[in-house]
Structures are given as structure tokens and as C-alpha cells.
CSV table of C-alpha atoms and ligand atoms in Angstrom, one decimal:
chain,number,residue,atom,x,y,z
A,1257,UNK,CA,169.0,185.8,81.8
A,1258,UNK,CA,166.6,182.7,81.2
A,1259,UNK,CA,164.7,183.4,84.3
A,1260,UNK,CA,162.5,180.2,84.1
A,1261,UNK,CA,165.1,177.8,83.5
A,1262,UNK,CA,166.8,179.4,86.9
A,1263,UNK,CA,163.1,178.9,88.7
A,1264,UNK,CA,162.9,174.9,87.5
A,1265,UNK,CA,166.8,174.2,88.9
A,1266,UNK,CA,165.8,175.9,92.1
A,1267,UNK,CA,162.4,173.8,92.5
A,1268,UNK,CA,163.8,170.8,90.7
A,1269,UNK,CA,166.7,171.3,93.9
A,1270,UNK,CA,163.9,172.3,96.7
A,1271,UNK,CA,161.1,169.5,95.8
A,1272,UNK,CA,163.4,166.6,96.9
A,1273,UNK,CA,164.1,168.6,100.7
A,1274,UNK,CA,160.1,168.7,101.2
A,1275,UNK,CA,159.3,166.9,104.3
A,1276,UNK,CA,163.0,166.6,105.2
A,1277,UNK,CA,164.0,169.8,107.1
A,1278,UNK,CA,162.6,169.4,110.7
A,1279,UNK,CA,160.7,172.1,110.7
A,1280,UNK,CA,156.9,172.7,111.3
A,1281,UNK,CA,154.1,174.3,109.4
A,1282,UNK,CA,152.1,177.2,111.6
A,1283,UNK,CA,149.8,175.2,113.7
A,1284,UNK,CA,148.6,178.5,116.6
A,1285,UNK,CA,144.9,178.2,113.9
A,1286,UNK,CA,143.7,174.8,112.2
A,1287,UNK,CA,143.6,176.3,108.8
A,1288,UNK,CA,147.3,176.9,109.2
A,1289,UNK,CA,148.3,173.7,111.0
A,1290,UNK,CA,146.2,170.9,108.5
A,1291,UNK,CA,148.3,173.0,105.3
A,1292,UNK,CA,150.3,170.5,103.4
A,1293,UNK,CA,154.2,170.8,104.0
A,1294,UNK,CA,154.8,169.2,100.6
A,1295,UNK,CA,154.3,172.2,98.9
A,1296,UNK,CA,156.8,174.5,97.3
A,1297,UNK,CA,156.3,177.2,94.9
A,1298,UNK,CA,158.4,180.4,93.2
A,1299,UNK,CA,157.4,183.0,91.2
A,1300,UNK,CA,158.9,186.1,89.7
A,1301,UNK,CA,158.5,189.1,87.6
A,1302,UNK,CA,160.7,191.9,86.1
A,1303,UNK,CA,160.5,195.3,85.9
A,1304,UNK,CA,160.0,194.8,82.1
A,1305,UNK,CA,157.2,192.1,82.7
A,1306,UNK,CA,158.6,189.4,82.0
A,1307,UNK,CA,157.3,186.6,84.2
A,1308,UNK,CA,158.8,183.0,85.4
A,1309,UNK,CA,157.0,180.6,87.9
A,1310,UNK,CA,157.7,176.8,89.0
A,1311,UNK,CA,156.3,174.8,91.5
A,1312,UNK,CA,153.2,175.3,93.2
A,1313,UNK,CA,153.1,178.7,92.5
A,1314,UNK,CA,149.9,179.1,91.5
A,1315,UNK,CA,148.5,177.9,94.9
A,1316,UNK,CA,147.0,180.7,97.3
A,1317,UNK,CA,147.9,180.5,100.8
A,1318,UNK,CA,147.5,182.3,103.4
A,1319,UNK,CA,150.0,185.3,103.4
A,1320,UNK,CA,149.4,186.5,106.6
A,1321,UNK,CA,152.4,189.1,107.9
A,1322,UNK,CA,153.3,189.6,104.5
A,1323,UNK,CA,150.3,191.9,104.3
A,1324,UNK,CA,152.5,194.5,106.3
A,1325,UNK,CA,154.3,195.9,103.4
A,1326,UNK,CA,151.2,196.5,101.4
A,1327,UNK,CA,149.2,198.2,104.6
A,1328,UNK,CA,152.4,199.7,105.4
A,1329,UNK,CA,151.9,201.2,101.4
A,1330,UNK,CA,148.6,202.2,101.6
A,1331,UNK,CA,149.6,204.4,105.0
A,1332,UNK,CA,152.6,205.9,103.5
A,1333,UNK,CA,150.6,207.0,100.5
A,1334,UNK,CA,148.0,208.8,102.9
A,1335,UNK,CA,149.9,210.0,105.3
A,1336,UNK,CA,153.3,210.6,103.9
A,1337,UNK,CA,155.7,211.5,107.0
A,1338,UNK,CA,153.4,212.1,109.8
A,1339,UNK,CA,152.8,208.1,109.5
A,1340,UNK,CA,156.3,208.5,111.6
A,1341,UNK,CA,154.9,210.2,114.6
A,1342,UNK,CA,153.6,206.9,116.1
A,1343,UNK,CA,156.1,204.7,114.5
A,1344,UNK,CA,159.2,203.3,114.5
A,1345,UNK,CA,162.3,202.2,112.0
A,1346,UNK,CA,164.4,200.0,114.1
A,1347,UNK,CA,164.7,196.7,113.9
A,1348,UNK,CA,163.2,195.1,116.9
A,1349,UNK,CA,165.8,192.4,118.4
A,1350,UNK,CA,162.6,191.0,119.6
A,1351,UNK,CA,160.0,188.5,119.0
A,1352,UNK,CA,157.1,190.0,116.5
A,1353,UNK,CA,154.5,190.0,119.2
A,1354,UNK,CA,156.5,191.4,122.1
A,1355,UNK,CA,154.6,193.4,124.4
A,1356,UNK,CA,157.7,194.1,126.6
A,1357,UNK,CA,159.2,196.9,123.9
A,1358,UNK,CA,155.8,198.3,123.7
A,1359,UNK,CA,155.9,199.1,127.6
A,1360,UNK,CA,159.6,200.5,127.9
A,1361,UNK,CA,158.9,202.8,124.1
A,1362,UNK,CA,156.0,204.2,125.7
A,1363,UNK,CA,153.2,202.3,123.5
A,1364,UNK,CA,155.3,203.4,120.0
A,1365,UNK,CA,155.9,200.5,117.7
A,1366,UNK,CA,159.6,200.0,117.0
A,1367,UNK,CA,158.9,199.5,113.0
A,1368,UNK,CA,155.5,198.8,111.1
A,1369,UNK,CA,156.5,195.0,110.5
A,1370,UNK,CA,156.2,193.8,113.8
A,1371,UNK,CA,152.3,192.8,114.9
A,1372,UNK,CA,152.3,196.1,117.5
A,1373,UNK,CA,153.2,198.3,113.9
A,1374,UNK,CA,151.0,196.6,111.6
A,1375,UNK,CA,148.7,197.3,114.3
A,1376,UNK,CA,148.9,200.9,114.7
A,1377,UNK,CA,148.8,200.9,110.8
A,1378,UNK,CA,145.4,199.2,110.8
A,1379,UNK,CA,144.4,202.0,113.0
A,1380,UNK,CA,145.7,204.8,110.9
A,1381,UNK,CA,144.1,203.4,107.6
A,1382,UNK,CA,140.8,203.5,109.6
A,1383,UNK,CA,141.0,207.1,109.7
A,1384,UNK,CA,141.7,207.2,105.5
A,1385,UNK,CA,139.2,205.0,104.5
A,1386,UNK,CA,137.4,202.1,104.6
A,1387,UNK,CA,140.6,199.9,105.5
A,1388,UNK,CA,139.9,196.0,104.6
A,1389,UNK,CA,138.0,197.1,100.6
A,1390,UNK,CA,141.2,199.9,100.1
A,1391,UNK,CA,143.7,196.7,101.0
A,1392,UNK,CA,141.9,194.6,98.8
A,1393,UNK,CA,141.6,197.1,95.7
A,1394,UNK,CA,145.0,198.1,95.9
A,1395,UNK,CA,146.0,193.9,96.1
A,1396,UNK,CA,143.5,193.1,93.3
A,1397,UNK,CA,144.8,196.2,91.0
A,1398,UNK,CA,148.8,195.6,91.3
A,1399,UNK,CA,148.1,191.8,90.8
A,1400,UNK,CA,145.3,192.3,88.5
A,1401,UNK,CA,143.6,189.4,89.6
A,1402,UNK,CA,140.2,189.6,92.5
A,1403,UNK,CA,141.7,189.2,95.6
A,1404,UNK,CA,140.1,187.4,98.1
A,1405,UNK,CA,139.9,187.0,102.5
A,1406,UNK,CA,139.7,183.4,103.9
A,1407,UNK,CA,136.9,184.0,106.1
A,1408,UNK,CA,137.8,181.2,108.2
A,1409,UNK,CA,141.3,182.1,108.9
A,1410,UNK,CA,140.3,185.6,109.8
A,1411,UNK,CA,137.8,184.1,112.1
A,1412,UNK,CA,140.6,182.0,113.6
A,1413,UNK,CA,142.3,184.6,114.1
A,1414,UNK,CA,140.1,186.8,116.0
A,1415,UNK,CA,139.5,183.6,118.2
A,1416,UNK,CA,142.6,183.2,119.4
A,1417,UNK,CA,144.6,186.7,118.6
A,1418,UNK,CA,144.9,187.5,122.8
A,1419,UNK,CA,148.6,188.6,122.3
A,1420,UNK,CA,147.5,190.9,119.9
A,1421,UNK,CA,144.3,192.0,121.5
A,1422,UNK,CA,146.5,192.7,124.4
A,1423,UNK,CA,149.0,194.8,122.2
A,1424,UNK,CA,145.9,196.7,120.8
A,1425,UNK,CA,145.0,197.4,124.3
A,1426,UNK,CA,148.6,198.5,125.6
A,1427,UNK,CA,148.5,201.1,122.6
A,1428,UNK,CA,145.0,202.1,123.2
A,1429,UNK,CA,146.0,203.1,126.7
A,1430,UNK,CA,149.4,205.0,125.5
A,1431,UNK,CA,147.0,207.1,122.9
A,1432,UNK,CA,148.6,205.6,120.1
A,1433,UNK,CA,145.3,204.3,118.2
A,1434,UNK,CA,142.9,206.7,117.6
A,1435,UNK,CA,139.9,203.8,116.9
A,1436,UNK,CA,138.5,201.3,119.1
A,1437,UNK,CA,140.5,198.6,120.0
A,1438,UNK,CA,137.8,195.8,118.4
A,1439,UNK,CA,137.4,197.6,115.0
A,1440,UNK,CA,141.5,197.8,114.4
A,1441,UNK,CA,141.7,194.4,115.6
A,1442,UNK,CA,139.2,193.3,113.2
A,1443,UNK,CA,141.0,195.1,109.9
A,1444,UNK,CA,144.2,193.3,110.9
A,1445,UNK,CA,143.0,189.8,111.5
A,1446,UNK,CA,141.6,190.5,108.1
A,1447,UNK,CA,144.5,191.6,106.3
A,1448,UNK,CA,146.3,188.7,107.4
A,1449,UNK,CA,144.0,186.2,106.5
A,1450,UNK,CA,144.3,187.2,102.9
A,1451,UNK,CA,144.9,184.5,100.6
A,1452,UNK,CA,146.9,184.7,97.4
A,1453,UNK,CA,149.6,182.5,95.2
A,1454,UNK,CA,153.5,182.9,94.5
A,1455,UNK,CA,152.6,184.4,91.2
A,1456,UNK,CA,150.1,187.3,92.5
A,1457,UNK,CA,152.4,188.0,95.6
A,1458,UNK,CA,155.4,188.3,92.9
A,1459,UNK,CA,152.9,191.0,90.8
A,1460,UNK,CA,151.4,192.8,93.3
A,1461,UNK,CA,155.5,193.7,94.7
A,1462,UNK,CA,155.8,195.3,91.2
A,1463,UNK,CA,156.1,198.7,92.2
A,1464,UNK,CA,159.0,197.9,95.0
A,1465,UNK,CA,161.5,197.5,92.2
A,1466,UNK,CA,160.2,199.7,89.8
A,1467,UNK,CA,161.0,203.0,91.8
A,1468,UNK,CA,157.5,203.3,93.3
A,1469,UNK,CA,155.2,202.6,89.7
A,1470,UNK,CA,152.8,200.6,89.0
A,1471,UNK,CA,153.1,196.6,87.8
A,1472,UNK,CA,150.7,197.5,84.8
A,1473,UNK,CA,150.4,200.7,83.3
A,1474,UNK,CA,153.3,202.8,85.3
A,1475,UNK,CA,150.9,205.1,87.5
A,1476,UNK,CA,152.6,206.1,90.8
A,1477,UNK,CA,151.6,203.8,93.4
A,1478,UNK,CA,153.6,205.7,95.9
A,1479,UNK,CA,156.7,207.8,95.5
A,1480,UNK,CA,160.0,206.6,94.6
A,1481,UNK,CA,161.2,207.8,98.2
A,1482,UNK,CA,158.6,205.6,99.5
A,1483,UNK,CA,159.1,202.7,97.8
A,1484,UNK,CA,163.0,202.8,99.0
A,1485,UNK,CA,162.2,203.1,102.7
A,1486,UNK,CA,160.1,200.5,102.5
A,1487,UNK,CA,162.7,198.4,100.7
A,1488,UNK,CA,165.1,199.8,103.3
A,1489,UNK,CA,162.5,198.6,106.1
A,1490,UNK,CA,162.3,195.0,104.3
A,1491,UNK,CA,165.6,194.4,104.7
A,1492,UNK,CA,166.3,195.5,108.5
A,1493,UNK,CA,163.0,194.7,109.8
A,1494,UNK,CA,161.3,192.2,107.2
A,1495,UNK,CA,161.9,188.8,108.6
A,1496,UNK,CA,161.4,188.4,112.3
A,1497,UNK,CA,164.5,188.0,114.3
A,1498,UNK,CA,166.3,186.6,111.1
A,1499,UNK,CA,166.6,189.8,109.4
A,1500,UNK,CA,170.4,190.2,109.6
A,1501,UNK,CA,170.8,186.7,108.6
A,1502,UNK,CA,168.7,187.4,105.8
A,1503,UNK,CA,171.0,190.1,104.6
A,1504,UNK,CA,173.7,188.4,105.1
A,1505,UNK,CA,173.2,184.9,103.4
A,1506,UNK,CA,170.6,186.8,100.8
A,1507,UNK,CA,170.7,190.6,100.4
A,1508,UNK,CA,167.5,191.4,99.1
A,1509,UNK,CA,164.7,193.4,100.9
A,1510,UNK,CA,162.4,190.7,101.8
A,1511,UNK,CA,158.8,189.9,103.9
A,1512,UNK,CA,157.9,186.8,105.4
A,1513,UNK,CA,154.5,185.3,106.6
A,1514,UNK,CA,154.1,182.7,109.1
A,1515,UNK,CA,151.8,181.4,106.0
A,1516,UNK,CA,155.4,180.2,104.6
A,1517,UNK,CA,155.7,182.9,101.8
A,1518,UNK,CA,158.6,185.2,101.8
A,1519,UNK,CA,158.1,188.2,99.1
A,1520,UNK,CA,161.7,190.0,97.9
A,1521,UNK,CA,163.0,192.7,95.8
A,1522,UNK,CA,165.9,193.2,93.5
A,1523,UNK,CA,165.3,197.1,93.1
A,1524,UNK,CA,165.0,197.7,89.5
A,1525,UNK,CA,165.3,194.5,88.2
A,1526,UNK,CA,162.2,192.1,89.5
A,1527,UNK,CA,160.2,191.2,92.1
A,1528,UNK,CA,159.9,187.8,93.5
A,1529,UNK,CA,157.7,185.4,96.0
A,1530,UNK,CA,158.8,182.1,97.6
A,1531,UNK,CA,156.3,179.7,99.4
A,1532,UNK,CA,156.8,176.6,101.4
A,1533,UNK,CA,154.6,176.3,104.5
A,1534,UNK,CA,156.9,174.7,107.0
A,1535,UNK,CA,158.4,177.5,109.1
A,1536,UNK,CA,162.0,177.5,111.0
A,1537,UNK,CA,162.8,178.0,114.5
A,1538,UNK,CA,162.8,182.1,113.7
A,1539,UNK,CA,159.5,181.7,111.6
A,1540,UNK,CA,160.5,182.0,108.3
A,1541,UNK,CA,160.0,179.4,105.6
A,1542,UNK,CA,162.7,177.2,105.8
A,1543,UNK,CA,162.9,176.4,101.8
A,1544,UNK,CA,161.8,179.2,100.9
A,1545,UNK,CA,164.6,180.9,102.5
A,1546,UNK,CA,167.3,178.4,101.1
A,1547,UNK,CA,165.1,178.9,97.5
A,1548,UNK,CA,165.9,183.0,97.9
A,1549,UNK,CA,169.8,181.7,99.2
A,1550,UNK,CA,169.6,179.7,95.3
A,1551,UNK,CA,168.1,182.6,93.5
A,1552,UNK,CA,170.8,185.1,94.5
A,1553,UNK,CA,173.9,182.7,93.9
A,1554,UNK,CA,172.5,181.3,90.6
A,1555,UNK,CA,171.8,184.7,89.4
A,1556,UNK,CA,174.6,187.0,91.3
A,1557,UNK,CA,171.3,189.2,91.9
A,1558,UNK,CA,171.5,190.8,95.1
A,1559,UNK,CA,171.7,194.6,96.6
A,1560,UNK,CA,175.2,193.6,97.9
B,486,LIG,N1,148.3,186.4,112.2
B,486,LIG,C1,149.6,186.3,112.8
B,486,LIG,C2,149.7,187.1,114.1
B,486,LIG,O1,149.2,188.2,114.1
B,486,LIG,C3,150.6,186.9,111.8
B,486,LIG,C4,152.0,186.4,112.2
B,486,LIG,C5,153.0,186.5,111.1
B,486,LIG,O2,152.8,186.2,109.9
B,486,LIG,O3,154.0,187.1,111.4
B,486,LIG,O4,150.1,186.6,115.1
């Protein structure tokens, strides 16, 4: 399949909706609210490496919840199955930073893609190592590319992260994080305030459709188990309240970032990242999503 020529309908199709859609671009930090939402960009790459990019797709941005799946890696690799012994799989049914599930589950995160999971997760890689470097080494090796934190997003967010200050807190007091409530806090503002473009997010998914192996070289990155279940978890649990909407219209394991990426997976085929920053009402890119909707009818790729 000519992969690029797909990638230049899709954005030749998308670049005339910019600015059309109603939508809004994240606006809770200033970094997020003054991005462009004239911006669109798709990336992708096989299994066999074989890349194809369009757009602004070589644009970092901020990639903010999308940094779930690759803390949610790192945890799985160090903790295999007791990772599930403060963790949940279900989808939520409820907004990412709900603090009302947290109080009727007992202070036990429904899955590890809402804020109270990612959470929790922060807290666990605390006690494998020095969290924020091990995120950003395991980034920078599967895109092989130095990635970088936006020091003023993350300071953004620790200004004005109360709802999540408050889930830390809930959890602290159920015994669910073993650190202090500042220092987990501090390794999850970070993590979302990573910055990278279309074309890295695309690379560094590598290993989700390759059965757990790494984008370069073929090392295990984490098991092929692993890398199913956290395909599985993608697709139930990966895009806010839209995630049977996304399986429906699109029917690929996918992550979304209030940043306006969405990363997705055909599982042993390619990996591929969408960005446009202007969210919908459910907080997914709005073009990116109808870019993933094109992808999978132009292609007939799809887990379905
Ligand atoms: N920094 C955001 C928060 O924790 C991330 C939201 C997201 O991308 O879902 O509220």
C-alpha cells in the first residue's frame, strides 16, 4: 500500500476543515490555550519501517495524557502483574479526573489512563527508579530522537493541577501511593508536559504493533502479553468518555492527549500519531479523530 500518498489525501481532505469545526483548543494552561488551531499533522510507521508523514507532523506539541501508555509501559515492565494490585481495567464511564469513582472503589483507580491511574503509576515508577530520566530514556530510545520536557507547561501544570492534587491526596489517604503526595505529583505534571511531534509519537508506539519489540533493533521492550493488554486497554479505556465511539467509527487501540494528539495501533502492521490541537466536547482532537475515521476507510485497516 502507498502509505504516503494515503497520508497527503487525508491532510489534503483535513487542512481545508481547520478552523471550521467549533471546537476549542485546551485553554485550563496558557501554553495550551495561545497553541495555533491551524495546525494538522499525521505520521506513521510500519512494522517493517517504512515511514509516511504529511502535514505538520514534524511539530512537537505537547502530548500530555498520551504519556499514559508509555508510563503505563515502563510499570508493566517492572512490575509485571502485581502492577494490578492497585489498579484497575475498566473503562471508567466517567470524566478523566473524577474523584467520585475514587471514593466509592476505595481509592483504586478504575484503569491506568484516567489522571487517578496515571497517578498511582507515577507513584509506582518512583519506587523502580528515578521516574521522569527512565520516561525520558525509554521516549528518546524507541523514537531515537532526544526527547525533551516543556518546563513551562510542567510548571503550569503544577500551578493549577488542584483536581489532581486532590486525587493524589484521596489515594494517599486510601494507602494506595506509597510516596509523598508532592513528589508523585511532580513526575506526572512532568510526564505530561513532554513535548514531541507526529513522527516521534508514531516511532516511539513501535513496539505496540510489533508484538512487544523494539522500533529499532527488535530488543524486547516488554512482552508480547504486555503489549496486548495495553493495546486491549487503548481501545476500552484510551480516549476519555469516547472510547466506545472510537471503536466503533475507528477500531484501533488508540490514546489521546488534551495536547490534540491521538497515538493508534494496527497490531502488526504500523503504528500511527494524529495531531490537531482543537479538542471536541469529549476531549479528543476533533480532526484528528475524523483523520483516524479516513485512515481506516481508505485503508480497510482496522482490528474489526
Ligand atoms: N495535564 C492534564 C491533566 O492532568 C492531562 C489531561 C489529558 O491530556 O487528559 O489534567
Amino acid at each position: 500500500m502507498d502509505f504516503q500518498a494515503v497520508l497527503n489525501e487525508i491532510a489534503e481532505e483535513i487542512t481545508p476543515l481547520l478552523g471550521t469545526g467549533g471546537g476549542q483548543v485546551a485553554s485550563y494552561i496558557p501554553a495550551l490555550a495561545r497553541v495555533s488551531p491551524m495546525q494538522f499533522g499525521i505520521a506513521l510507521r510500519t512494522c517493517k519501517g517504512e515511514e509516511a508523514a504529511a502535514g505538520d507532523s514534524g511539530r512537537p506539541f505537547s502530548i500530555q495524557s498520551m504519556s499514559k501508555v508509555f508510563s503505563l509501559t515502563l510499570a508493566m515492565r517492572g512490575l509485571g502483574d502485581t502492577l494490578w494490585e492497585r489498579m484497575g481495567r475498566e473503562p471508567s464511564g466517567s470524566p478523566f479526573n473524577s474523584l467520585v469513582q475514587l471514593e466509592t472503589e476505595r481509592g483504586i483507580p478504575r484503569n491506568p489512563f484516567i489522571n487517578a491511574g496515571a497517578i498511582a503509576i507515577a507513584d509506582r515508577l518512583l519506587t523502580l527508579g528515578d521516574a521522569k530520566s527512565d520516561m525520558l530514556a525509554l521516549l528518546s530510545s524507541l523514537c531515537g530522537d532526544t526527547v525533551v520536557i516543556d518546563a513551562e507547561v510542567a510548571q503550569s501544570e503544577a500551578d493549577t493541577g488542584f483536581r489532581n492534587a486532590a486525587l493524589a491526596n484521596f489515594m494517599k489517604g486510601f494507602g494506595t501511593l506509597d510516596n509523598s503526595v508532592d513528589t508523585v505529583l511532580d513526575v506526572y505534571f512532568n510526564q505530561c508536559a513532554i513535548s514531541m511531534s507526529c513522527v516521534q509519537l508514531a516511532r516511539a508506539a513501535g513496539y505496540l504493533c510489533r508484538d512487544g519489540t523494539h522500533p529499532y533493533g527488535g530488543a524486547q521492550v516488554i512482552s508480547e502479553a504486555q503489549a496486548r493488554r495495553i493495546n486491549a486497554l487503548m481501545l476500552t479505556c484510551g480516549t476519555y468518555d469516547a472510547a466506545g465511539e472510537f471503536a466503533f467509527r475507528i477500531g484501533l487501540p488508540c490514546k489521546s492527549g488534551v495536547g490534540g494528539g491521538i497515538v493508534a495501533v494496527v497490531p502488526d502492521t504500523l503504528s500511527l500519531c494524529v495531531w490537531s490541537p482543537v479538542l471536541d466536547k469529549t476531549g479528543n482532537s476533533q480532526l484528528g479523530r475524523m483523520a483516524l475515521e479516513l485512515f481506516v476507510a481508505k485503508t480497510g485497516l482496522s482490528v474489526f
